[in-house]
C-alpha cells in the first residue's frame, strides 16, 4: 500500500487532469459543430466511441506525457484503450517497474453531453500496481487510494463541480469544490449523503436505459419494492431518475439528492443471452471511494464488495446507498429478488 503522502500527491494530479480534460472538451464543444462531436468514431470491447470521447482521450495522453513524474511509473487504463495494450508513462518503462495503475474515463455521460441534456464527468482513480498472472501491472477496485470526479456541464450551466477523496480521509477529508467557469473563481461545497431512514418521497433508481433487459430489470425492481414497501391503498411515492451516467448517479447520492442507485444490467443481459458490453464497467465506478469515504455504501447486489479488476471490459453490477440504515432496509430484498430472477432465467422462465 502506498504512503498517505503519495496518495495525496497523486490525488492532486487527478484533480488537475480532470480540469485539463474538462477544459479541452468545453473548448471543442465551443469550436466544433455538435453533430460532428456526436458522430460515431469507432468501437472497442468496452463501448461505442464518439468523436467527443476522442477529444478527452487525446488530452489524457498529452497530460500524462507532460506532467506525470518520471520516478512514479504508471500504467494507464482507459476507456478507448484495449486491455491488452500496455500504455505506460514514462513511455518505454519496463512493465515490472510500473508502480501505479491510473484508471480514467475521459467522459462518463458522453451521450448526455452530445445532446446537451445533462452533465458528463471526468473520472480518474489511482491504485498501487501488482503483477497479474502474466506479470503485467494491475490493480483492483478495492486497491484505489485516491479518486477524483470533475463535472463537464451543459452549455446552459456556468458552474462545474469537482469531488475528490483519499483513502482513509473520512467525510471531513473529502474535497468538494465548485468553479465558476465565467470567472475561474472556486468555492467549497458541502457534500453529504442523505441521512434518511426510509425511501418515502425520495429518489431511488434502478438503471434500465435500453430496451433490452428492461422487462427483467423492472420485474426485479417491482419485487424489491413490493417487499420493502408493500402496496397499500395509496400510491407509493418513491421516485426514479434515469441519469445515463454511472458516476453522475453516484454523485447524486454523494450530494444528498438520491437515496439509492442500483445497476443490475449485467444480469439482465446475460439472462437474455446478450453481450454485456453495454453495462457499467470498472472505469465508470472507479470513484466509488468518494462515496464510501462520505459514509455511503457501495457493494455488490448480494451485500459483498464489488471485487473487480481495474480494466475496461468487466461488467459491473452494484448497489449504492446513501447510508447503512437504508442498505439494511432493502439489502435482503435485493439479494432475494436477484437470486430468484437469475434462477428463473436459468430455467427459461425469465421475463422479456
mmCIF file of C-alpha atoms in Angstrom:
data_model
loop_
_atom_site.group_PDB
_atom_site.id
_atom_site.type_symbol
_atom_site.label_atom_id
_atom_site.label_comp_id
_atom_site.label_asym_id
_atom_site.label_seq_id
_atom_site.Cartn_x
_atom_site.Cartn_y
_atom_site.Cartn_z
ATOM 1 C CA UNK A 1 0.000 0.000 0.000
ATOM 2 C CA UNK A 2 1.222 3.476 -0.784
ATOM 3 C CA UNK A 3 2.086 6.004 1.894
ATOM 4 C CA UNK A 4 -0.505 8.754 2.521
ATOM 5 C CA UNK A 5 1.713 11.443 1.052
ATOM 6 C CA UNK A 6 1.932 9.649 -2.288
ATOM 7 C CA UNK A 7 -1.829 9.130 -2.383
ATOM 8 C CA UNK A 8 -2.486 12.797 -1.670
ATOM 9 C CA UNK A 9 0.043 13.931 -4.250
ATOM 10 C CA UNK A 10 -1.458 11.685 -6.882
ATOM 11 C CA UNK A 11 -4.923 12.840 -5.875
ATOM 12 C CA UNK A 12 -3.880 16.410 -6.677
ATOM 13 C CA UNK A 13 -2.672 15.208 -10.070
ATOM 14 C CA UNK A 14 -6.006 13.505 -10.723
ATOM 15 C CA UNK A 15 -7.814 16.748 -9.982
ATOM 16 C CA UNK A 16 -5.540 18.656 -12.363
ATOM 17 C CA UNK A 17 -6.015 16.004 -15.043
ATOM 18 C CA UNK A 18 -9.801 16.259 -14.656
ATOM 19 C CA UNK A 19 -9.750 20.023 -15.115
ATOM 20 C CA UNK A 20 -7.494 19.711 -18.183
ATOM 21 C CA UNK A 21 -9.852 17.218 -19.824
ATOM 22 C CA UNK A 22 -12.908 19.272 -18.909
ATOM 23 C CA UNK A 23 -11.431 22.404 -20.441
ATOM 24 C CA UNK A 24 -10.418 20.553 -23.589
ATOM 25 C CA UNK A 25 -13.939 19.187 -24.042
ATOM 26 C CA UNK A 26 -15.519 22.585 -23.389
ATOM 27 C CA UNK A 27 -13.216 24.178 -25.974
ATOM 28 C CA UNK A 28 -14.010 21.507 -28.543
ATOM 29 C CA UNK A 29 -17.718 21.907 -27.949
ATOM 30 C CA UNK A 30 -17.433 25.666 -28.455
ATOM 31 C CA UNK A 31 -15.427 25.335 -31.644
ATOM 32 C CA UNK A 32 -16.887 22.326 -33.432
ATOM 33 C CA UNK A 33 -20.427 21.518 -34.606
ATOM 34 C CA UNK A 34 -22.408 19.370 -32.198
ATOM 35 C CA UNK A 35 -23.231 16.902 -34.978
ATOM 36 C CA UNK A 36 -19.534 16.349 -35.584
ATOM 37 C CA UNK A 37 -18.818 15.594 -31.926
ATOM 38 C CA UNK A 38 -21.785 13.195 -31.800
ATOM 39 C CA UNK A 39 -20.518 11.143 -34.736
ATOM 40 C CA UNK A 40 -19.503 7.535 -34.029
ATOM 41 C CA UNK A 41 -15.725 7.354 -34.205
ATOM 42 C CA UNK A 42 -15.309 3.625 -33.665
ATOM 43 C CA UNK A 43 -15.779 0.954 -31.044
ATOM 44 C CA UNK A 44 -13.748 -1.065 -28.593
ATOM 45 C CA UNK A 45 -14.642 -4.085 -26.497
ATOM 46 C CA UNK A 46 -15.941 -1.782 -23.767
ATOM 47 C CA UNK A 47 -18.243 0.559 -25.677
ATOM 48 C CA UNK A 48 -19.026 2.669 -28.718
ATOM 49 C CA UNK A 49 -16.619 5.599 -29.053
ATOM 50 C CA UNK A 50 -17.857 9.012 -30.242
ATOM 51 C CA UNK A 51 -15.839 11.935 -31.571
ATOM 52 C CA UNK A 52 -16.337 13.795 -28.301
ATOM 53 C CA UNK A 53 -14.658 10.884 -26.489
ATOM 54 C CA UNK A 54 -11.592 11.180 -28.728
ATOM 55 C CA UNK A 55 -11.111 14.761 -27.555
ATOM 56 C CA UNK A 56 -10.806 13.639 -23.949
ATOM 57 C CA UNK A 57 -8.638 10.611 -24.740
ATOM 58 C CA UNK A 58 -6.067 12.702 -26.580
ATOM 59 C CA UNK A 59 -5.853 15.124 -23.680
ATOM 60 C CA UNK A 60 -5.227 12.302 -21.186
ATOM 61 C CA UNK A 61 -2.237 11.031 -23.161
ATOM 62 C CA UNK A 62 -0.815 14.529 -23.614
ATOM 63 C CA UNK A 63 -1.283 15.480 -19.953
ATOM 64 C CA UNK A 64 0.319 12.324 -18.579
ATOM 65 C CA UNK A 65 3.217 12.711 -21.012
ATOM 66 C CA UNK A 66 3.835 16.276 -19.868
ATOM 67 C CA UNK A 67 3.040 16.099 -16.153
ATOM 68 C CA UNK A 68 3.414 12.623 -14.685
ATOM 69 C CA UNK A 69 6.561 12.298 -12.503
ATOM 70 C CA UNK A 70 9.195 10.076 -14.070
ATOM 71 C CA UNK A 71 10.056 8.479 -10.728
ATOM 72 C CA UNK A 72 6.465 7.211 -10.265
ATOM 73 C CA UNK A 73 5.933 4.979 -13.345
ATOM 74 C CA UNK A 74 2.254 4.457 -14.095
ATOM 75 C CA UNK A 75 0.131 2.298 -16.365
ATOM 76 C CA UNK A 76 -2.903 3.939 -17.927
ATOM 77 C CA UNK A 77 -6.182 2.013 -18.065
ATOM 78 C CA UNK A 78 -8.767 3.994 -20.020
ATOM 79 C CA UNK A 79 -11.969 3.644 -21.976
ATOM 80 C CA UNK A 80 -10.825 3.684 -25.592
ATOM 81 C CA UNK A 81 -7.634 1.730 -24.866
ATOM 82 C CA UNK A 82 -7.948 -2.042 -25.222
ATOM 83 C CA UNK A 83 -6.979 -4.023 -22.122
ATOM 84 C CA UNK A 84 -4.223 -5.904 -23.950
ATOM 85 C CA UNK A 85 -2.364 -2.640 -24.723
ATOM 86 C CA UNK A 86 0.282 -1.650 -22.210
ATOM 87 C CA UNK A 87 0.329 2.161 -22.099
ATOM 88 C CA UNK A 88 2.861 3.415 -19.574
ATOM 89 C CA UNK A 89 4.364 6.727 -18.510
ATOM 90 C CA UNK A 90 7.189 7.483 -18.889
ATOM 91 C CA UNK A 91 6.988 5.799 -22.292
ATOM 92 C CA UNK A 92 9.184 2.729 -22.568
ATOM 93 C CA UNK A 93 9.049 1.878 -18.861
ATOM 94 C CA UNK A 94 9.560 -1.828 -18.218
ATOM 95 C CA UNK A 95 6.283 -3.402 -17.036
ATOM 96 C CA UNK A 96 7.971 -4.736 -13.937
ATOM 97 C CA UNK A 97 8.944 -1.219 -12.899
ATOM 98 C CA UNK A 98 5.415 0.205 -13.018
ATOM 99 C CA UNK A 99 4.312 1.321 -9.545
ATOM 100 C CA UNK A 100 0.799 2.662 -10.160
ATOM 101 C CA UNK A 101 -2.362 1.991 -12.121
ATOM 102 C CA UNK A 102 -4.264 5.100 -13.195
ATOM 103 C CA UNK A 103 -7.757 4.354 -14.487
ATOM 104 C CA UNK A 104 -9.536 7.115 -16.392
ATOM 105 C CA UNK A 105 -12.867 7.625 -18.066
ATOM 106 C CA UNK A 106 -12.370 10.867 -20.018
ATOM 107 C CA UNK A 107 -16.123 11.360 -20.294
ATOM 108 C CA UNK A 108 -18.697 9.373 -18.381
ATOM 109 C CA UNK A 109 -22.015 10.512 -19.806
ATOM 110 C CA UNK A 110 -20.902 11.234 -23.383
ATOM 111 C CA UNK A 111 -24.408 10.785 -24.724
ATOM 112 C CA UNK A 112 -25.748 13.384 -22.290
ATOM 113 C CA UNK A 113 -23.134 15.897 -23.381
ATOM 114 C CA UNK A 114 -23.573 15.249 -27.098
ATOM 115 C CA UNK A 115 -27.187 16.296 -26.878
ATOM 116 C CA UNK A 116 -26.564 18.947 -24.217
ATOM 117 C CA UNK A 117 -29.016 17.230 -21.885
ATOM 118 C CA UNK A 118 -27.043 16.775 -18.707
ATOM 119 C CA UNK A 119 -23.537 16.979 -17.289
ATOM 120 C CA UNK A 120 -20.867 14.421 -18.040
ATOM 121 C CA UNK A 121 -17.975 13.680 -15.689
ATOM 122 C CA UNK A 122 -14.253 13.083 -15.973
ATOM 123 C CA UNK A 123 -13.331 10.138 -13.738
ATOM 124 C CA UNK A 124 -9.866 9.235 -12.521
ATOM 125 C CA UNK A 125 -8.537 6.972 -9.795
ATOM 126 C CA UNK A 126 -5.182 5.527 -8.837
ATOM 127 C CA UNK A 127 -4.059 2.336 -7.131
ATOM 128 C CA UNK A 128 -0.718 0.676 -6.377
ATOM 129 C CA UNK A 129 0.265 -1.796 -9.088
ATOM 130 C CA UNK A 130 0.885 -5.501 -8.523
ATOM 131 C CA UNK A 131 1.811 -8.070 -11.203
ATOM 132 C CA UNK A 132 -1.027 -10.176 -12.596
ATOM 133 C CA UNK A 133 -0.646 -13.819 -13.655
ATOM 134 C CA UNK A 134 1.084 -12.641 -16.837
ATOM 135 C CA UNK A 135 3.445 -10.376 -14.962
ATOM 136 C CA UNK A 136 1.712 -7.196 -16.134
ATOM 137 C CA UNK A 137 0.963 -4.366 -13.685
ATOM 138 C CA UNK A 138 -2.639 -4.479 -12.462
ATOM 139 C CA UNK A 139 -4.910 -3.497 -9.580
ATOM 140 C CA UNK A 140 -8.435 -3.997 -8.294
ATOM 141 C CA UNK A 141 -11.170 -1.580 -7.301
ATOM 142 C CA UNK A 142 -10.522 -2.149 -3.594
ATOM 143 C CA UNK A 143 -6.907 -1.014 -4.101
ATOM 144 C CA UNK A 144 -7.862 2.545 -5.104
ATOM 145 C CA UNK A 145 -6.173 5.097 -2.825
ATOM 146 C CA UNK A 146 -7.333 8.344 -4.447
ATOM 147 C CA UNK A 147 -10.135 9.321 -6.810
ATOM 148 C CA UNK A 148 -11.489 12.478 -8.400
ATOM 149 C CA UNK A 149 -14.574 13.262 -10.479
ATOM 150 C CA UNK A 150 -14.789 16.508 -12.426
ATOM 151 C CA UNK A 151 -18.006 17.824 -13.932
ATOM 152 C CA UNK A 152 -18.335 18.784 -17.592
ATOM 153 C CA UNK A 153 -21.526 20.857 -17.554
ATOM 154 C CA UNK A 154 -24.013 21.608 -20.293
ATOM 155 C CA UNK A 155 -23.820 24.835 -22.278
ATOM 156 C CA UNK A 156 -26.587 26.257 -20.072
ATOM 157 C CA UNK A 157 -24.543 25.962 -16.885
ATOM 158 C CA UNK A 158 -21.886 28.318 -15.516
ATOM 159 C CA UNK A 159 -20.731 26.047 -12.677
ATOM 160 C CA UNK A 160 -18.587 22.908 -12.718
ATOM 161 C CA UNK A 161 -18.186 20.788 -9.579
ATOM 162 C CA UNK A 162 -15.301 18.548 -8.572
ATOM 163 C CA UNK A 163 -15.179 15.881 -5.844
ATOM 164 C CA UNK A 164 -12.045 14.171 -4.541
ATOM 165 C CA UNK A 165 -11.103 11.712 -1.794
ATOM 166 C CA UNK A 166 -8.039 9.880 -0.498
ATOM 167 C CA UNK A 167 -8.475 6.522 1.208
ATOM 168 C CA UNK A 168 -8.934 6.870 4.966
ATOM 169 C CA UNK A 169 -9.748 10.574 4.832
ATOM 170 C CA UNK A 170 -13.322 10.166 6.072
ATOM 171 C CA UNK A 171 -16.158 12.540 5.309
ATOM 172 C CA UNK A 172 -14.275 15.528 6.728
ATOM 173 C CA UNK A 173 -11.414 14.909 4.325
ATOM 174 C CA UNK A 174 -13.443 14.682 1.118
ATOM 175 C CA UNK A 175 -12.834 17.761 -1.032
ATOM 176 C CA UNK A 176 -15.744 19.260 -2.964
ATOM 177 C CA UNK A 177 -15.465 22.491 -4.914
ATOM 178 C CA UNK A 178 -17.456 24.473 -7.433
ATOM 179 C CA UNK A 179 -15.777 26.536 -10.158
ATOM 180 C CA UNK A 180 -17.426 29.494 -11.807
ATOM 181 C CA UNK A 181 -16.491 28.940 -15.438
ATOM 182 C CA UNK A 182 -17.090 32.616 -16.208
ATOM 183 C CA UNK A 183 -14.517 33.905 -13.734
ATOM 184 C CA UNK A 184 -12.437 30.914 -12.658
ATOM 185 C CA UNK A 185 -13.385 31.543 -9.024
ATOM 186 C CA UNK A 186 -13.584 28.393 -6.898
ATOM 187 C CA UNK A 187 -15.608 27.855 -3.723
ATOM 188 C CA UNK A 188 -16.068 24.967 -1.330
ATOM 189 C CA UNK A 189 -19.178 22.797 -1.452
ATOM 190 C CA UNK A 190 -20.917 20.917 1.307
ATOM 191 C CA UNK A 191 -21.121 17.270 0.259
ATOM 192 C CA UNK A 192 -23.058 14.769 2.360
ATOM 193 C CA UNK A 193 -25.292 11.798 1.537
ATOM 194 C CA UNK A 194 -28.806 11.826 2.917
ATOM 195 C CA UNK A 195 -29.457 10.622 6.461
ATOM 196 C CA UNK A 196 -32.977 9.440 5.531
ATOM 197 C CA UNK A 197 -34.117 6.189 7.119
ATOM 198 C CA UNK A 198 -36.909 5.398 4.635
ATOM 199 C CA UNK A 199 -37.338 5.770 0.899
ATOM 200 C CA UNK A 200 -40.618 7.706 1.168
ATOM 201 C CA UNK A 201 -40.666 10.795 -1.076
ATOM 202 C CA UNK A 202 -37.061 10.207 -2.128
ATOM 203 C CA UNK A 203 -35.255 9.317 -5.339
ATOM 204 C CA UNK A 204 -34.257 5.657 -5.657
ATOM 205 C CA UNK A 205 -33.417 4.300 -9.106
ATOM 206 C CA UNK A 206 -32.510 1.041 -10.785
ATOM 207 C CA UNK A 207 -30.738 1.622 -14.085
ATOM 208 C CA UNK A 208 -32.615 0.471 -17.182
ATOM 209 C CA UNK A 209 -31.513 2.693 -20.031
ATOM 210 C CA UNK A 210 -32.102 0.426 -23.048
ATOM 211 C CA UNK A 211 -34.977 -1.712 -24.347
ATOM 212 C CA UNK A 212 -33.072 -4.988 -23.988
ATOM 213 C CA UNK A 213 -33.394 -6.323 -20.473
ATOM 214 C CA UNK A 214 -35.870 -3.684 -19.358
ATOM 215 C CA UNK A 215 -38.609 -6.201 -18.504
ATOM 216 C CA UNK A 216 -36.161 -8.331 -16.492
ATOM 217 C CA UNK A 217 -34.920 -5.318 -14.570
ATOM 218 C CA UNK A 218 -38.385 -3.917 -13.992
ATOM 219 C CA UNK A 219 -39.601 -7.249 -12.647
ATOM 220 C CA UNK A 220 -36.733 -7.378 -10.144
ATOM 221 C CA UNK A 221 -37.317 -3.767 -9.133
ATOM 222 C CA UNK A 222 -41.055 -4.339 -8.626
ATOM 223 C CA UNK A 223 -40.362 -7.415 -6.492
ATOM 224 C CA UNK A 224 -37.938 -5.428 -4.335
ATOM 225 C CA UNK A 225 -40.297 -2.536 -3.700
ATOM 226 C CA UNK A 226 -43.259 -4.818 -3.035
ATOM 227 C CA UNK A 227 -41.256 -6.498 -0.297
ATOM 228 C CA UNK A 228 -39.752 -3.357 1.234
ATOM 229 C CA UNK A 229 -42.765 -1.050 0.890
ATOM 230 C CA UNK A 230 -45.824 -3.308 0.426
ATOM 231 C CA UNK A 231 -48.686 -1.963 -1.696
ATOM 232 C CA UNK A 232 -51.429 -0.176 0.201
ATOM 233 C CA UNK A 233 -54.429 1.947 -0.584
ATOM 234 C CA UNK A 234 -52.235 4.859 -1.655
ATOM 235 C CA UNK A 235 -49.581 5.078 -4.369
ATOM 236 C CA UNK A 236 -46.043 4.617 -3.074
ATOM 237 C CA UNK A 237 -44.128 7.859 -3.551
ATOM 238 C CA UNK A 238 -40.632 6.683 -4.413
ATOM 239 C CA UNK A 239 -39.243 8.404 -7.478
ATOM 240 C CA UNK A 240 -36.642 7.416 -10.023
ATOM 241 C CA UNK A 241 -34.204 9.443 -12.078
ATOM 242 C CA UNK A 242 -32.581 7.728 -15.046
ATOM 243 C CA UNK A 243 -29.294 9.612 -15.332
ATOM 244 C CA UNK A 244 -27.353 7.935 -18.154
ATOM 245 C CA UNK A 245 -24.020 8.297 -16.368
ATOM 246 C CA UNK A 246 -22.903 5.898 -13.637
ATOM 247 C CA UNK A 247 -20.673 8.422 -11.884
ATOM 248 C CA UNK A 248 -23.366 11.066 -12.219
ATOM 249 C CA UNK A 249 -25.756 8.752 -10.418
ATOM 250 C CA UNK A 250 -23.249 8.103 -7.641
ATOM 251 C CA UNK A 251 -22.624 11.840 -7.448
ATOM 252 C CA UNK A 252 -26.317 12.413 -6.814
ATOM 253 C CA UNK A 253 -26.061 10.157 -3.761
ATOM 254 C CA UNK A 254 -22.896 11.947 -2.590
ATOM 255 C CA UNK A 255 -24.697 15.289 -2.834
ATOM 256 C CA UNK A 256 -27.688 14.080 -0.824
ATOM 257 C CA UNK A 257 -30.168 14.171 -3.698
ATOM 258 C CA UNK A 258 -30.620 10.398 -4.252
ATOM 259 C CA UNK A 259 -31.046 7.592 -1.752
ATOM 260 C CA UNK A 260 -30.290 4.550 -3.873
ATOM 261 C CA UNK A 261 -28.870 3.604 -7.242
ATOM 262 C CA UNK A 262 -28.856 0.006 -8.403
ATOM 263 C CA UNK A 263 -27.279 -1.267 -11.596
ATOM 264 C CA UNK A 264 -28.133 -4.881 -12.422
ATOM 265 C CA UNK A 265 -27.679 -4.675 -16.194
ATOM 266 C CA UNK A 266 -25.062 -7.450 -16.472
ATOM 267 C CA UNK A 267 -27.521 -9.948 -15.001
ATOM 268 C CA UNK A 268 -30.365 -8.863 -17.273
ATOM 269 C CA UNK A 269 -28.302 -9.009 -20.453
ATOM 270 C CA UNK A 270 -26.825 -12.387 -19.507
ATOM 271 C CA UNK A 271 -30.321 -13.701 -18.801
ATOM 272 C CA UNK A 272 -31.302 -12.784 -22.352
ATOM 273 C CA UNK A 273 -28.183 -14.327 -23.826
ATOM 274 C CA UNK A 274 -26.908 -10.912 -24.952
ATOM 275 C CA UNK A 275 -23.389 -9.451 -24.731
ATOM 276 C CA UNK A 276 -22.814 -7.450 -21.577
ATOM 277 C CA UNK A 277 -20.673 -4.735 -23.194
ATOM 278 C CA UNK A 278 -23.358 -2.068 -22.669
ATOM 279 C CA UNK A 279 -23.120 -2.405 -18.910
ATOM 280 C CA UNK A 280 -21.299 -0.488 -16.226
ATOM 281 C CA UNK A 281 -17.511 -1.055 -16.250
ATOM 282 C CA UNK A 282 -14.786 -0.527 -13.626
ATOM 283 C CA UNK A 283 -13.845 2.883 -15.025
ATOM 284 C CA UNK A 284 -17.451 4.031 -14.528
ATOM 285 C CA UNK A 285 -17.280 3.365 -10.773
ATOM 286 C CA UNK A 286 -13.586 3.932 -10.094
ATOM 287 C CA UNK A 287 -14.599 6.946 -7.990
ATOM 288 C CA UNK A 288 -16.758 4.884 -5.574
ATOM 289 C CA UNK A 289 -14.116 5.609 -2.928
ATOM 290 C CA UNK A 290 -15.526 9.129 -2.646
ATOM 291 C CA UNK A 291 -18.966 7.802 -1.731
ATOM 292 C CA UNK A 292 -17.673 5.347 0.855
ATOM 293 C CA UNK A 293 -15.409 7.936 2.487
ATOM 294 C CA UNK A 294 -18.515 10.120 2.839
ATOM 295 C CA UNK A 295 -20.227 7.306 4.716
ATOM 296 C CA UNK A 296 -22.288 5.931 1.835
ATOM 297 C CA UNK A 297 -22.462 2.279 0.878
ATOM 298 C CA UNK A 298 -21.189 0.749 -2.369
ATOM 299 C CA UNK A 299 -21.499 -3.017 -2.700
ATOM 300 C CA UNK A 300 -22.486 -5.847 -4.979
ATOM 301 C CA UNK A 301 -26.183 -6.819 -5.141
ATOM 302 C CA UNK A 302 -25.607 -9.573 -2.572
ATOM 303 C CA UNK A 303 -24.094 -7.269 0.036
ATOM 304 C CA UNK A 304 -20.435 -8.076 -0.577
ATOM 305 C CA UNK A 305 -17.609 -5.974 -2.003
ATOM 306 C CA UNK A 306 -17.525 -5.069 -5.681
ATOM 307 C CA UNK A 307 -14.376 -7.080 -6.357
ATOM 308 C CA UNK A 308 -13.367 -6.292 -9.936
ATOM 309 C CA UNK A 309 -10.109 -5.664 -11.741
ATOM 310 C CA UNK A 310 -9.367 -2.137 -12.905
ATOM 311 C CA UNK A 311 -9.897 -2.879 -16.578
ATOM 312 C CA UNK A 312 -12.194 -1.633 -19.327
ATOM 313 C CA UNK A 313 -14.302 -4.696 -20.059
ATOM 314 C CA UNK A 314 -15.502 -6.382 -16.848
ATOM 315 C CA UNK A 315 -19.275 -5.883 -16.447
ATOM 316 C CA UNK A 316 -20.106 -4.436 -13.034
ATOM 317 C CA UNK A 317 -23.329 -4.899 -11.084
ATOM 318 C CA UNK A 318 -23.659 -2.829 -7.939
ATOM 319 C CA UNK A 319 -25.926 -1.260 -5.373
ATOM 320 C CA UNK A 320 -25.184 2.142 -3.846
ATOM 321 C CA UNK A 321 -26.972 3.614 -0.830
ATOM 322 C CA UNK A 322 -26.852 6.934 0.970
ATOM 323 C CA UNK A 323 -26.316 5.234 4.338
ATOM 324 C CA UNK A 324 -26.146 1.880 6.066
ATOM 325 C CA UNK A 325 -29.668 2.170 7.505
ATOM 326 C CA UNK A 326 -31.172 2.261 4.016
ATOM 327 C CA UNK A 327 -28.858 -0.533 2.912
ATOM 328 C CA UNK A 328 -30.041 -2.767 5.756
ATOM 329 C CA UNK A 329 -33.650 -1.956 4.946
ATOM 330 C CA UNK A 330 -33.509 -3.078 1.317
ATOM 331 C CA UNK A 331 -30.428 -5.347 1.015
ATOM 332 C CA UNK A 332 -32.226 -8.664 1.746
ATOM 333 C CA UNK A 333 -34.965 -7.864 -0.756
ATOM 334 C CA UNK A 334 -32.450 -7.034 -3.491
ATOM 335 C CA UNK A 335 -30.499 -10.201 -2.831
ATOM 336 C CA UNK A 336 -33.595 -12.422 -2.855
ATOM 337 C CA UNK A 337 -35.079 -10.803 -5.968
ATOM 338 C CA UNK A 338 -31.850 -11.128 -7.954
ATOM 339 C CA UNK A 339 -31.370 -14.749 -6.938
ATOM 340 C CA UNK A 340 -34.959 -15.598 -7.877
ATOM 341 C CA UNK A 341 -34.743 -13.815 -11.223
ATOM 342 C CA UNK A 342 -31.449 -15.493 -12.127
ATOM 343 C CA UNK A 343 -32.859 -18.873 -11.155
ATOM 344 C CA UNK A 344 -35.916 -18.256 -13.336
ATOM 345 C CA UNK A 345 -33.665 -17.190 -16.202
ATOM 346 C CA UNK A 346 -31.703 -20.411 -15.938
ATOM 347 C CA UNK A 347 -34.917 -22.399 -16.476
ATOM 348 C CA UNK A 348 -36.039 -20.086 -19.298
ATOM 349 C CA UNK A 349 -38.795 -18.545 -17.187
ATOM 350 C CA UNK A 350 -37.333 -15.083 -17.460
ATOM 351 C CA UNK A 351 -39.484 -12.027 -18.139
ATOM 352 C CA UNK A 352 -38.920 -10.484 -21.571
#
